[in-house]
């Protein structure tokens, strides 16, 4: 939804290239952003990244200039980098050390299930409009935030 919304405002660049730009930025900021994750904590890093992604999706609903789109691609890439650099630590800290494989499997299995469900729903609905996409993003952010904030896990070092 996010790259397609920007693609309508930036017609010379395909949605695939915009998505690739977001992922490229997330790779470039992964190491610097991991130091921020260590300072603020895994939960806060996940929440900050997910919140920034939701804000970027919201801005994608507006007609923006090309410079704004580039700026939001950079912000979204940084936010995805923050989530990507936090997710393994988050999954591993939820389980006892001897069950790290289970924690990682459950985390990525959940991502796979959510992707499959969303893909199925998009096939049934056809195209998901920007407003509906933003609504789903905010709903998912609220559910993820509630889940992240209510989970209790032992405090262990991130690294």
PDB file of C-alpha atoms in Angstrom:
ATOM      1  CA  UNK A   1       0.000   0.000   0.000  1.00  0.00           C
ATOM      2  CA  UNK A   2       2.742   2.426   1.010  1.00  0.00           C
ATOM      3  CA  UNK A   3       4.908   2.367  -2.167  1.00  0.00           C
ATOM      4  CA  UNK A   4       1.813   2.311  -4.410  1.00  0.00           C
ATOM      5  CA  UNK A   5       0.489   5.464  -2.725  1.00  0.00           C
ATOM      6  CA  UNK A   6       3.797   7.225  -3.307  1.00  0.00           C
ATOM      7  CA  UNK A   7       3.995   5.934  -6.860  1.00  0.00           C
ATOM      8  CA  UNK A   8       0.879   7.891  -7.806  1.00  0.00           C
ATOM      9  CA  UNK A   9       2.642  11.054  -6.620  1.00  0.00           C
ATOM     10  CA  UNK A  10       5.970  10.119  -8.179  1.00  0.00           C
ATOM     11  CA  UNK A  11       4.805   8.614 -11.509  1.00  0.00           C
ATOM     12  CA  UNK A  12       8.252   8.420 -13.090  1.00  0.00           C
ATOM     13  CA  UNK A  13       9.354   5.839 -10.501  1.00  0.00           C
ATOM     14  CA  UNK A  14       7.665   2.449 -10.149  1.00  0.00           C
ATOM     15  CA  UNK A  15       6.326   1.226  -6.802  1.00  0.00           C
ATOM     16  CA  UNK A  16       8.935  -1.548  -6.852  1.00  0.00           C
ATOM     17  CA  UNK A  17      11.762   0.991  -7.030  1.00  0.00           C
ATOM     18  CA  UNK A  18      10.246   3.002  -4.188  1.00  0.00           C
ATOM     19  CA  UNK A  19      10.020  -0.164  -2.076  1.00  0.00           C
ATOM     20  CA  UNK A  20      13.623  -0.978  -3.005  1.00  0.00           C
ATOM     21  CA  UNK A  21      14.650   2.533  -1.926  1.00  0.00           C
ATOM     22  CA  UNK A  22      12.961   2.057   1.448  1.00  0.00           C
ATOM     23  CA  UNK A  23      14.747  -1.269   1.935  1.00  0.00           C
ATOM     24  CA  UNK A  24      18.086   0.202   0.804  1.00  0.00           C
ATOM     25  CA  UNK A  25      17.800   2.968   3.394  1.00  0.00           C
ATOM     26  CA  UNK A  26      16.912   0.371   6.051  1.00  0.00           C
ATOM     27  CA  UNK A  27      20.106  -1.538   5.223  1.00  0.00           C
ATOM     28  CA  UNK A  28      22.254   1.595   5.323  1.00  0.00           C
ATOM     29  CA  UNK A  29      20.947   2.681   8.736  1.00  0.00           C
ATOM     30  CA  UNK A  30      20.904  -0.790  10.337  1.00  0.00           C
ATOM     31  CA  UNK A  31      24.225  -0.514  12.185  1.00  0.00           C
ATOM     32  CA  UNK A  32      23.865   3.100  13.369  1.00  0.00           C
ATOM     33  CA  UNK A  33      20.252   2.532  14.411  1.00  0.00           C
ATOM     34  CA  UNK A  34      21.194  -0.581  16.396  1.00  0.00           C
ATOM     35  CA  UNK A  35      23.142   1.642  18.797  1.00  0.00           C
ATOM     36  CA  UNK A  36      19.932   3.632  19.332  1.00  0.00           C
ATOM     37  CA  UNK A  37      18.101   0.364  19.986  1.00  0.00           C
ATOM     38  CA  UNK A  38      20.644  -0.571  22.639  1.00  0.00           C
ATOM     39  CA  UNK A  39      20.238   2.837  24.329  1.00  0.00           C
ATOM     40  CA  UNK A  40      16.439   3.056  24.344  1.00  0.00           C
ATOM     41  CA  UNK A  41      15.581  -0.644  24.550  1.00  0.00           C
ATOM     42  CA  UNK A  42      14.073  -3.176  22.203  1.00  0.00           C
ATOM     43  CA  UNK A  43      10.422  -2.459  23.068  1.00  0.00           C
ATOM     44  CA  UNK A  44      10.784   1.283  22.618  1.00  0.00           C
ATOM     45  CA  UNK A  45      12.714   0.808  19.387  1.00  0.00           C
ATOM     46  CA  UNK A  46       9.999  -1.432  17.949  1.00  0.00           C
ATOM     47  CA  UNK A  47       7.272   1.018  18.981  1.00  0.00           C
ATOM     48  CA  UNK A  48       9.151   4.026  17.596  1.00  0.00           C
ATOM     49  CA  UNK A  49       9.797   2.283  14.283  1.00  0.00           C
ATOM     50  CA  UNK A  50       6.230   1.036  13.896  1.00  0.00           C
ATOM     51  CA  UNK A  51       4.840   4.462  14.827  1.00  0.00           C
ATOM     52  CA  UNK A  52       7.077   6.204  12.281  1.00  0.00           C
ATOM     53  CA  UNK A  53       5.933   3.751   9.603  1.00  0.00           C
ATOM     54  CA  UNK A  54       2.289   4.507  10.437  1.00  0.00           C
ATOM     55  CA  UNK A  55       2.972   8.255  10.200  1.00  0.00           C
ATOM     56  CA  UNK A  56       4.635   7.793   6.798  1.00  0.00           C
ATOM     57  CA  UNK A  57       1.657   5.763   5.556  1.00  0.00           C
ATOM     58  CA  UNK A  58      -0.610   8.583   6.738  1.00  0.00           C
ATOM     59  CA  UNK A  59       1.418  11.188   4.852  1.00  0.00           C
ATOM     60  CA  UNK A  60       1.215   9.011   1.741  1.00  0.00           C
ATOM     61  CA  UNK A  61      -2.496   9.881   1.565  1.00  0.00           C
ATOM     62  CA  UNK A  62      -1.709  13.518   0.777  1.00  0.00           C
ATOM     63  CA  UNK A  63      -0.576  14.973  -2.519  1.00  0.00           C
ATOM     64  CA  UNK A  64       3.096  15.698  -1.906  1.00  0.00           C
ATOM     65  CA  UNK A  65       5.950  17.095  -3.937  1.00  0.00           C
ATOM     66  CA  UNK A  66       8.754  14.828  -5.091  1.00  0.00           C
ATOM     67  CA  UNK A  67      11.066  16.126  -2.360  1.00  0.00           C
ATOM     68  CA  UNK A  68       8.532  15.190   0.327  1.00  0.00           C
ATOM     69  CA  UNK A  69       8.214  11.709  -1.173  1.00  0.00           C
ATOM     70  CA  UNK A  70      11.999  11.271  -1.107  1.00  0.00           C
ATOM     71  CA  UNK A  71      12.075  12.484   2.500  1.00  0.00           C
ATOM     72  CA  UNK A  72       9.320  10.087   3.520  1.00  0.00           C
ATOM     73  CA  UNK A  73      11.097   7.205   1.765  1.00  0.00           C
ATOM     74  CA  UNK A  74      14.186   8.015   3.859  1.00  0.00           C
ATOM     75  CA  UNK A  75      12.134   8.273   7.064  1.00  0.00           C
ATOM     76  CA  UNK A  76      10.260   5.051   6.280  1.00  0.00           C
ATOM     77  CA  UNK A  77      13.535   3.285   5.483  1.00  0.00           C
ATOM     78  CA  UNK A  78      15.000   4.444   8.781  1.00  0.00           C
ATOM     79  CA  UNK A  79      11.876   3.281  10.616  1.00  0.00           C
ATOM     80  CA  UNK A  80      11.997  -0.123   8.929  1.00  0.00           C
ATOM     81  CA  UNK A  81      15.696  -0.334   9.829  1.00  0.00           C
ATOM     82  CA  UNK A  82      14.780   0.326  13.456  1.00  0.00           C
ATOM     83  CA  UNK A  83      12.168  -2.451  13.399  1.00  0.00           C
ATOM     84  CA  UNK A  84      14.435  -4.868  11.515  1.00  0.00           C
ATOM     85  CA  UNK A  85      17.346  -4.348  13.920  1.00  0.00           C
ATOM     86  CA  UNK A  86      15.054  -4.886  16.930  1.00  0.00           C
ATOM     87  CA  UNK A  87      13.030  -7.884  15.834  1.00  0.00           C
ATOM     88  CA  UNK A  88      15.519 -10.685  16.507  1.00  0.00           C
ATOM     89  CA  UNK A  89      16.391  -9.312  19.947  1.00  0.00           C
ATOM     90  CA  UNK A  90      12.700  -8.916  20.677  1.00  0.00           C
ATOM     91  CA  UNK A  91      11.917 -12.511  19.681  1.00  0.00           C
ATOM     92  CA  UNK A  92      14.908 -13.976  21.518  1.00  0.00           C
ATOM     93  CA  UNK A  93      14.259 -12.091  24.749  1.00  0.00           C
ATOM     94  CA  UNK A  94      10.724 -13.482  24.910  1.00  0.00           C
ATOM     95  CA  UNK A  95      11.898 -17.064  25.355  1.00  0.00           C
ATOM     96  CA  UNK A  96      14.249 -18.847  27.740  1.00  0.00           C
ATOM     97  CA  UNK A  97      17.787 -19.098  26.305  1.00  0.00           C
ATOM     98  CA  UNK A  98      17.377 -22.794  25.495  1.00  0.00           C
ATOM     99  CA  UNK A  99      14.304 -22.098  23.366  1.00  0.00           C
ATOM    100  CA  UNK A 100      15.719 -19.369  21.131  1.00  0.00           C
ATOM    101  CA  UNK A 101      14.854 -21.314  17.988  1.00  0.00           C
ATOM    102  CA  UNK A 102      11.234 -21.564  19.066  1.00  0.00           C
ATOM    103  CA  UNK A 103      11.021 -17.827  19.739  1.00  0.00           C
ATOM    104  CA  UNK A 104      12.540 -16.955  16.383  1.00  0.00           C
ATOM    105  CA  UNK A 105      10.314 -19.456  14.589  1.00  0.00           C
ATOM    106  CA  UNK A 106       7.170 -18.165  16.260  1.00  0.00           C
ATOM    107  CA  UNK A 107       8.064 -14.571  15.440  1.00  0.00           C
ATOM    108  CA  UNK A 108       8.804 -15.139  11.775  1.00  0.00           C
ATOM    109  CA  UNK A 109       5.979 -17.670  11.471  1.00  0.00           C
ATOM    110  CA  UNK A 110       3.627 -14.974  12.736  1.00  0.00           C
ATOM    111  CA  UNK A 111       4.962 -12.538  10.157  1.00  0.00           C
ATOM    112  CA  UNK A 112       4.446 -15.155   7.444  1.00  0.00           C
ATOM    113  CA  UNK A 113       0.895 -15.848   8.619  1.00  0.00           C
ATOM    114  CA  UNK A 114       0.051 -12.134   8.717  1.00  0.00           C
ATOM    115  CA  UNK A 115       1.473 -11.675   5.215  1.00  0.00           C
ATOM    116  CA  UNK A 116      -0.527 -14.632   3.905  1.00  0.00           C
ATOM    117  CA  UNK A 117      -3.751 -13.355   5.489  1.00  0.00           C
ATOM    118  CA  UNK A 118      -3.217  -9.840   4.121  1.00  0.00           C
ATOM    119  CA  UNK A 119      -2.412 -11.214   0.648  1.00  0.00           C
ATOM    120  CA  UNK A 120      -5.593 -13.298   0.713  1.00  0.00           C
ATOM    121  CA  UNK A 121      -7.686 -10.319   1.823  1.00  0.00           C
ATOM    122  CA  UNK A 122      -6.172  -8.114  -0.888  1.00  0.00           C
ATOM    123  CA  UNK A 123      -7.050 -10.746  -3.496  1.00  0.00           C
ATOM    124  CA  UNK A 124     -10.628 -10.845  -2.222  1.00  0.00           C
ATOM    125  CA  UNK A 125     -11.039  -7.075  -1.995  1.00  0.00           C
ATOM    126  CA  UNK A 126      -9.096  -6.214  -5.124  1.00  0.00           C
ATOM    127  CA  UNK A 127      -7.265  -2.945  -4.495  1.00  0.00           C
ATOM    128  CA  UNK A 128      -6.933  -1.560  -0.991  1.00  0.00           C
ATOM    129  CA  UNK A 129      -7.400   2.214  -1.052  1.00  0.00           C
ATOM    130  CA  UNK A 130      -5.101   4.597   0.772  1.00  0.00           C
ATOM    131  CA  UNK A 131      -7.564   5.449   3.529  1.00  0.00           C
ATOM    132  CA  UNK A 132      -8.364   1.785   4.194  1.00  0.00           C
ATOM    133  CA  UNK A 133      -4.645   0.979   4.139  1.00  0.00           C
ATOM    134  CA  UNK A 134      -3.970   3.726   6.658  1.00  0.00           C
ATOM    135  CA  UNK A 135      -6.821   2.469   8.837  1.00  0.00           C
ATOM    136  CA  UNK A 136      -5.405  -1.051   8.766  1.00  0.00           C
ATOM    137  CA  UNK A 137      -1.944   0.327   9.530  1.00  0.00           C
ATOM    138  CA  UNK A 138      -3.187   2.257  12.561  1.00  0.00           C
ATOM    139  CA  UNK A 139      -5.175  -0.776  13.741  1.00  0.00           C
ATOM    140  CA  UNK A 140      -2.133  -3.021  13.387  1.00  0.00           C
ATOM    141  CA  UNK A 141       0.006  -0.433  15.190  1.00  0.00           C
ATOM    142  CA  UNK A 142      -2.465  -0.342  18.090  1.00  0.00           C
ATOM    143  CA  UNK A 143      -2.521  -4.146  18.348  1.00  0.00           C
ATOM    144  CA  UNK A 144       1.263  -4.396  18.114  1.00  0.00           C
ATOM    145  CA  UNK A 145       1.733  -1.616  20.672  1.00  0.00           C
ATOM    146  CA  UNK A 146      -0.664  -3.264  23.101  1.00  0.00           C
ATOM    147  CA  UNK A 147       1.111  -6.566  22.630  1.00  0.00           C
ATOM    148  CA  UNK A 148       4.612  -5.114  22.979  1.00  0.00           C
ATOM    149  CA  UNK A 149       3.744  -3.028  26.036  1.00  0.00           C
ATOM    150  CA  UNK A 150       1.972  -5.824  27.915  1.00  0.00           C
ATOM    151  CA  UNK A 151       4.525  -8.562  27.296  1.00  0.00           C
ATOM    152  CA  UNK A 152       6.744  -9.390  30.215  1.00  0.00           C
ATOM    153  CA  UNK A 153      10.125 -10.902  29.645  1.00  0.00           C
ATOM    154  CA  UNK A 154      13.296 -11.198  31.673  1.00  0.00           C
ATOM    155  CA  UNK A 155      15.695  -8.314  31.309  1.00  0.00           C
ATOM    156  CA  UNK A 156      18.765  -9.678  29.556  1.00  0.00           C
ATOM    157  CA  UNK A 157      21.439  -7.839  27.606  1.00  0.00           C
ATOM    158  CA  UNK A 158      20.456  -6.985  24.028  1.00  0.00           C
ATOM    159  CA  UNK A 159      23.791  -7.906  22.469  1.00  0.00           C
TER     160      UNK A 159
END
